[in-house]
Amino acid sequence: MFGSGPFNVPIAALTPQRMSRELTAETGHPEYYEMSAALEELMFERKGPIPNVDFYSASVYYSMGIPIDLFTPIFGAYLAGAGAVSLASKVETRAAIGSSERSRPSA
């Protein structure tokens, strides 16, 4: 489960694939999800690996009415944010390690 209280939702409900399937059906364009699913299956048969979490993003963005020209900048912003979180995590870890080394009594 993700969230707390009245906002508890199964993690599976948050997957881009499920969002794509539901949004394209709601907007009357299930063919976008169907194309993505068929392509995913074909690529799995030929290459093996499962696509990353962003694979279904295009059909989700399109179903939300986001212009195609904004797909790349949105993805770039997502990557920049993810990179910033990763970098901040490493900096905080180093700071914690560094401060613990400074506070050790000398032998």
PDB file of N, CA and C in Angstrom, residues 45-104:
ATOM      1  N   GLU A  45       9.821 -10.229 -26.665  1.00  0.00           N
ATOM      2  CA  GLU A  45      10.115 -11.449 -27.420  1.00  0.00           C
ATOM      3  C   GLU A  45      11.460 -11.368 -28.129  1.00  0.00           C
ATOM      4  N   ARG A  46      11.790 -10.178 -28.646  1.00  0.00           N
ATOM      5  CA  ARG A  46      13.028 -10.031 -29.420  1.00  0.00           C
ATOM      6  C   ARG A  46      14.244  -9.718 -28.568  1.00  0.00           C
ATOM      7  N   LYS A  47      14.054  -8.920 -27.526  1.00  0.00           N
ATOM      8  CA  LYS A  47      15.198  -8.449 -26.746  1.00  0.00           C
ATOM      9  C   LYS A  47      15.249  -8.993 -25.327  1.00  0.00           C
ATOM     10  N   GLY A  48      14.090  -9.288 -24.750  1.00  0.00           N
ATOM     11  CA  GLY A  48      14.071  -9.858 -23.409  1.00  0.00           C
ATOM     12  C   GLY A  48      13.760  -8.919 -22.261  1.00  0.00           C
ATOM     13  N   PRO A  49      14.421  -7.795 -22.126  1.00  0.00           N
ATOM     14  CA  PRO A  49      14.176  -6.986 -20.931  1.00  0.00           C
ATOM     15  C   PRO A  49      12.806  -6.294 -20.944  1.00  0.00           C
ATOM     16  N   ILE A  50      12.313  -6.054 -19.764  1.00  0.00           N
ATOM     17  CA  ILE A  50      11.047  -5.332 -19.600  1.00  0.00           C
ATOM     18  C   ILE A  50      11.353  -3.837 -19.718  1.00  0.00           C
ATOM     19  N   PRO A  51      10.494  -3.049 -20.354  1.00  0.00           N
ATOM     20  CA  PRO A  51      10.775  -1.616 -20.492  1.00  0.00           C
ATOM     21  C   PRO A  51      10.766  -0.903 -19.140  1.00  0.00           C
ATOM     22  N   ASN A  52      11.419   0.237 -19.102  1.00  0.00           N
ATOM     23  CA  ASN A  52      11.467   0.981 -17.851  1.00  0.00           C
ATOM     24  C   ASN A  52      10.119   1.643 -17.560  1.00  0.00           C
ATOM     25  N   VAL A  53      10.043   2.273 -16.426  1.00  0.00           N
ATOM     26  CA  VAL A  53       8.790   2.848 -15.940  1.00  0.00           C
ATOM     27  C   VAL A  53       8.242   3.936 -16.869  1.00  0.00           C
ATOM     28  N   ASP A  54       9.088   4.541 -17.664  1.00  0.00           N
ATOM     29  CA  ASP A  54       8.667   5.641 -18.520  1.00  0.00           C
ATOM     30  C   ASP A  54       8.076   5.193 -19.858  1.00  0.00           C
ATOM     31  N   PHE A  55       8.091   3.909 -20.132  1.00  0.00           N
ATOM     32  CA  PHE A  55       7.631   3.422 -21.428  1.00  0.00           C
ATOM     33  C   PHE A  55       6.198   3.844 -21.745  1.00  0.00           C
ATOM     34  N   TYR A  56       5.318   3.763 -20.779  1.00  0.00           N
ATOM     35  CA  TYR A  56       3.911   4.104 -21.006  1.00  0.00           C
ATOM     36  C   TYR A  56       3.610   5.584 -20.814  1.00  0.00           C
ATOM     37  N   SER A  57       4.615   6.387 -20.517  1.00  0.00           N
ATOM     38  CA  SER A  57       4.397   7.808 -20.246  1.00  0.00           C
ATOM     39  C   SER A  57       3.783   8.552 -21.425  1.00  0.00           C
ATOM     40  N   ALA A  58       4.184   8.237 -22.637  1.00  0.00           N
ATOM     41  CA  ALA A  58       3.672   8.961 -23.801  1.00  0.00           C
ATOM     42  C   ALA A  58       2.152   8.834 -23.906  1.00  0.00           C
ATOM     43  N   SER A  59       1.632   7.617 -23.728  1.00  0.00           N
ATOM     44  CA  SER A  59       0.175   7.460 -23.831  1.00  0.00           C
ATOM     45  C   SER A  59      -0.539   8.113 -22.653  1.00  0.00           C
ATOM     46  N   VAL A  60       0.109   8.148 -21.490  1.00  0.00           N
ATOM     47  CA  VAL A  60      -0.478   8.840 -20.327  1.00  0.00           C
ATOM     48  C   VAL A  60      -0.496  10.341 -20.585  1.00  0.00           C
ATOM     49  N   TYR A  61       0.642  10.897 -21.009  1.00  0.00           N
ATOM     50  CA  TYR A  61       0.710  12.338 -21.294  1.00  0.00           C
ATOM     51  C   TYR A  61      -0.306  12.731 -22.365  1.00  0.00           C
ATOM     52  N   TYR A  62      -0.374  11.939 -23.428  1.00  0.00           N
ATOM     53  CA  TYR A  62      -1.280  12.250 -24.531  1.00  0.00           C
ATOM     54  C   TYR A  62      -2.731  12.232 -24.048  1.00  0.00           C
ATOM     55  N   SER A  63      -3.069  11.240 -23.250  1.00  0.00           N
ATOM     56  CA  SER A  63      -4.432  11.134 -22.724  1.00  0.00           C
ATOM     57  C   SER A  63      -4.780  12.281 -21.791  1.00  0.00           C
ATOM     58  N   MET A  64      -3.763  12.874 -21.176  1.00  0.00           N
ATOM     59  CA  MET A  64      -3.985  14.008 -20.273  1.00  0.00           C
ATOM     60  C   MET A  64      -4.072  15.320 -21.035  1.00  0.00           C
ATOM     61  N   GLY A  65      -3.860  15.259 -22.358  1.00  0.00           N
ATOM     62  CA  GLY A  65      -3.948  16.468 -23.171  1.00  0.00           C
ATOM     63  C   GLY A  65      -2.660  17.271 -23.230  1.00  0.00           C
ATOM     64  N   ILE A  66      -1.557  16.677 -22.796  1.00  0.00           N
ATOM     65  CA  ILE A  66      -0.267  17.366 -22.836  1.00  0.00           C
ATOM     66  C   ILE A  66       0.246  17.333 -24.274  1.00  0.00           C
ATOM     67  N   PRO A  67       0.640  18.489 -24.821  1.00  0.00           N
ATOM     68  CA  PRO A  67       1.141  18.515 -26.198  1.00  0.00           C
ATOM     69  C   PRO A  67       2.397  17.654 -26.371  1.00  0.00           C
ATOM     70  N   ILE A  68       2.480  16.987 -27.492  1.00  0.00           N
ATOM     71  CA  ILE A  68       3.605  16.091 -27.771  1.00  0.00           C
ATOM     72  C   ILE A  68       4.942  16.817 -27.651  1.00  0.00           C
ATOM     73  N   ASP A  69       5.001  18.085 -28.039  1.00  0.00           N
ATOM     74  CA  ASP A  69       6.252  18.847 -27.948  1.00  0.00           C
ATOM     75  C   ASP A  69       6.757  18.995 -26.512  1.00  0.00           C
ATOM     76  N   LEU A  70       5.901  18.753 -25.527  1.00  0.00           N
ATOM     77  CA  LEU A  70       6.322  18.884 -24.130  1.00  0.00           C
ATOM     78  C   LEU A  70       6.762  17.564 -23.508  1.00  0.00           C
ATOM     79  N   PHE A  71       6.594  16.449 -24.203  1.00  0.00           N
ATOM     80  CA  PHE A  71       6.971  15.155 -23.637  1.00  0.00           C
ATOM     81  C   PHE A  71       8.446  15.126 -23.237  1.00  0.00           C
ATOM     82  N   THR A  72       9.331  15.555 -24.129  1.00  0.00           N
ATOM     83  CA  THR A  72      10.763  15.515 -23.842  1.00  0.00           C
ATOM     84  C   THR A  72      11.150  16.454 -22.699  1.00  0.00           C
ATOM     85  N   PRO A  73      10.672  17.714 -22.686  1.00  0.00           N
ATOM     86  CA  PRO A  73      11.016  18.574 -21.540  1.00  0.00           C
ATOM     87  C   PRO A  73      10.494  18.026 -20.200  1.00  0.00           C
ATOM     88  N   ILE A  74       9.323  17.405 -20.211  1.00  0.00           N
ATOM     89  CA  ILE A  74       8.796  16.826 -18.968  1.00  0.00           C
ATOM     90  C   ILE A  74       9.707  15.698 -18.512  1.00  0.00           C
ATOM     91  N   PHE A  75      10.116  14.848 -19.438  1.00  0.00           N
ATOM     92  CA  PHE A  75      10.999  13.746 -19.090  1.00  0.00           C
ATOM     93  C   PHE A  75      12.347  14.289 -18.609  1.00  0.00           C
ATOM     94  N   GLY A  76      12.844  15.332 -19.263  1.00  0.00           N
ATOM     95  CA  GLY A  76      14.104  15.949 -18.833  1.00  0.00           C
ATOM     96  C   GLY A  76      14.002  16.509 -17.421  1.00  0.00           C
ATOM     97  N   ALA A  77      12.877  17.137 -17.119  1.00  0.00           N
ATOM     98  CA  ALA A  77      12.671  17.673 -15.768  1.00  0.00           C
ATOM     99  C   ALA A  77      12.611  16.539 -14.751  1.00  0.00           C
ATOM    100  N   TYR A  78      11.972  15.448 -15.140  1.00  0.00           N
ATOM    101  CA  TYR A  78      11.905  14.269 -14.259  1.00  0.00           C
ATOM    102  C   TYR A  78      13.320  13.753 -13.971  1.00  0.00           C
ATOM    103  N   LEU A  79      14.137  13.634 -15.019  1.00  0.00           N
ATOM    104  CA  LEU A  79      15.510  13.150 -14.835  1.00  0.00           C
ATOM    105  C   LEU A  79      16.326  14.097 -13.960  1.00  0.00           C
ATOM    106  N   ALA A  80      16.161  15.397 -14.191  1.00  0.00           N
ATOM    107  CA  ALA A  80      16.891  16.378 -13.385  1.00  0.00           C
ATOM    108  C   ALA A  80      16.486  16.262 -11.921  1.00  0.00           C
ATOM    109  N   GLY A  81      15.204  16.104 -11.663  1.00  0.00           N
ATOM    110  CA  GLY A  81      14.727  15.954 -10.288  1.00  0.00           C
ATOM    111  C   GLY A  81      15.238  14.683  -9.646  1.00  0.00           C
ATOM    112  N   ALA A  82      15.188  13.582 -10.383  1.00  0.00           N
ATOM    113  CA  ALA A  82      15.683  12.311  -9.855  1.00  0.00           C
ATOM    114  C   ALA A  82      17.188  12.396  -9.581  1.00  0.00           C
ATOM    115  N   GLY A  83      17.911  13.052 -10.480  1.00  0.00           N
ATOM    116  CA  GLY A  83      19.349  13.231 -10.270  1.00  0.00           C
ATOM    117  C   GLY A  83      19.646  14.087  -9.053  1.00  0.00           C
ATOM    118  N   ALA A  84      18.867  15.126  -8.851  1.00  0.00           N
ATOM    119  CA  ALA A  84      19.056  16.004  -7.693  1.00  0.00           C
ATOM    120  C   ALA A  84      18.798  15.249  -6.390  1.00  0.00           C
ATOM    121  N   VAL A  85      17.770  14.424  -6.374  1.00  0.00           N
ATOM    122  CA  VAL A  85      17.472  13.633  -5.177  1.00  0.00           C
ATOM    123  C   VAL A  85      18.608  12.662  -4.894  1.00  0.00           C
ATOM    124  N   SER A  86      19.103  12.012  -5.950  1.00  0.00           N
ATOM    125  CA  SER A  86      20.205  11.074  -5.789  1.00  0.00           C
ATOM    126  C   SER A  86      21.463  11.784  -5.277  1.00  0.00           C
ATOM    127  N   LEU A  87      21.778  12.914  -5.857  1.00  0.00           N
ATOM    128  CA  LEU A  87      22.954  13.676  -5.437  1.00  0.00           C
ATOM    129  C   LEU A  87      22.807  14.151  -4.000  1.00  0.00           C
ATOM    130  N   ALA A  88      21.639  14.658  -3.643  1.00  0.00           N
ATOM    131  CA  ALA A  88      21.406  15.128  -2.277  1.00  0.00           C
ATOM    132  C   ALA A  88      21.571  13.989  -1.279  1.00  0.00           C
ATOM    133  N   SER A  89      21.106  12.816  -1.649  1.00  0.00           N
ATOM    134  CA  SER A  89      21.234  11.653  -0.775  1.00  0.00           C
ATOM    135  C   SER A  89      22.709  11.324  -0.532  1.00  0.00           C
ATOM    136  N   LYS A  90      23.509  11.385  -1.593  1.00  0.00           N
ATOM    137  CA  LYS A  90      24.938  11.091  -1.454  1.00  0.00           C
ATOM    138  C   LYS A  90      25.642  12.154  -0.620  1.00  0.00           C
ATOM    139  N   VAL A  91      25.279  13.411  -0.818  1.00  0.00           N
ATOM    140  CA  VAL A  91      25.898  14.501  -0.059  1.00  0.00           C
ATOM    141  C   VAL A  91      25.552  14.361   1.421  1.00  0.00           C
ATOM    142  N   GLU A  92      24.284  14.059   1.735  1.00  0.00           N
ATOM    143  CA  GLU A  92      23.870  13.895   3.125  1.00  0.00           C
ATOM    144  C   GLU A  92      24.585  12.722   3.773  1.00  0.00           C
ATOM    145  N   THR A  93      24.759  11.637   3.020  1.00  0.00           N
ATOM    146  CA  THR A  93      25.455  10.466   3.551  1.00  0.00           C
ATOM    147  C   THR A  93      26.908  10.809   3.852  1.00  0.00           C
ATOM    148  N   ARG A  94      27.565  11.507   2.929  1.00  0.00           N
ATOM    149  CA  ARG A  94      28.959  11.898   3.149  1.00  0.00           C
ATOM    150  C   ARG A  94      29.079  12.848   4.346  1.00  0.00           C
ATOM    151  N   ALA A  95      28.133  13.777   4.457  1.00  0.00           N
ATOM    152  CA  ALA A  95      28.174  14.728   5.573  1.00  0.00           C
ATOM    153  C   ALA A  95      28.012  13.992   6.898  1.00  0.00           C
ATOM    154  N   ALA A  96      27.120  13.017   6.940  1.00  0.00           N
ATOM    155  CA  ALA A  96      26.908  12.250   8.167  1.00  0.00           C
ATOM    156  C   ALA A  96      28.139  11.435   8.511  1.00  0.00           C
ATOM    157  N   ILE A  97      28.759  10.828   7.510  1.00  0.00           N
ATOM    158  CA  ILE A  97      29.968  10.040   7.754  1.00  0.00           C
ATOM    159  C   ILE A  97      31.095  10.961   8.196  1.00  0.00           C
ATOM    160  N   GLY A  98      31.236  12.077   7.510  1.00  0.00           N
ATOM    161  CA  GLY A  98      32.303  13.013   7.852  1.00  0.00           C
ATOM    162  C   GLY A  98      32.157  13.553   9.264  1.00  0.00           C
ATOM    163  N   SER A  99      30.949  13.910   9.688  1.00  0.00           N
ATOM    164  CA  SER A  99      30.769  14.470  11.020  1.00  0.00           C
ATOM    165  C   SER A  99      31.000  13.405  12.083  1.00  0.00           C
ATOM    166  N   SER A 100      30.649  12.160  11.817  1.00  0.00           N
ATOM    167  CA  SER A 100      30.870  11.103  12.815  1.00  0.00           C
ATOM    168  C   SER A 100      32.366  10.835  12.970  1.00  0.00           C
ATOM    169  N   GLU A 101      33.130  10.979  11.865  1.00  0.00           N
ATOM    170  CA  GLU A 101      34.578  10.769  11.956  1.00  0.00           C
ATOM    171  C   GLU A 101      35.230  11.895  12.745  1.00  0.00           C
ATOM    172  N   ARG A 102      34.730  13.102  12.623  1.00  0.00           N
ATOM    173  CA  ARG A 102      35.312  14.232  13.341  1.00  0.00           C
ATOM    174  C   ARG A 102      35.017  14.167  14.836  1.00  0.00           C
ATOM    175  N   SER A 103      33.908  13.535  15.200  1.00  0.00           N
ATOM    176  CA  SER A 103      33.525  13.542  16.619  1.00  0.00           C
ATOM    177  C   SER A 103      34.089  12.339  17.383  1.00  0.00           C
ATOM    178  N   ARG A 104      34.804  11.457  16.707  1.00  0.00           N
ATOM    179  CA  ARG A 104      35.394  10.306  17.388  1.00  0.00           C
ATOM    180  C   ARG A 104      36.532  10.779  18.273  1.00  0.00           C
TER     181      ARG A 104
END
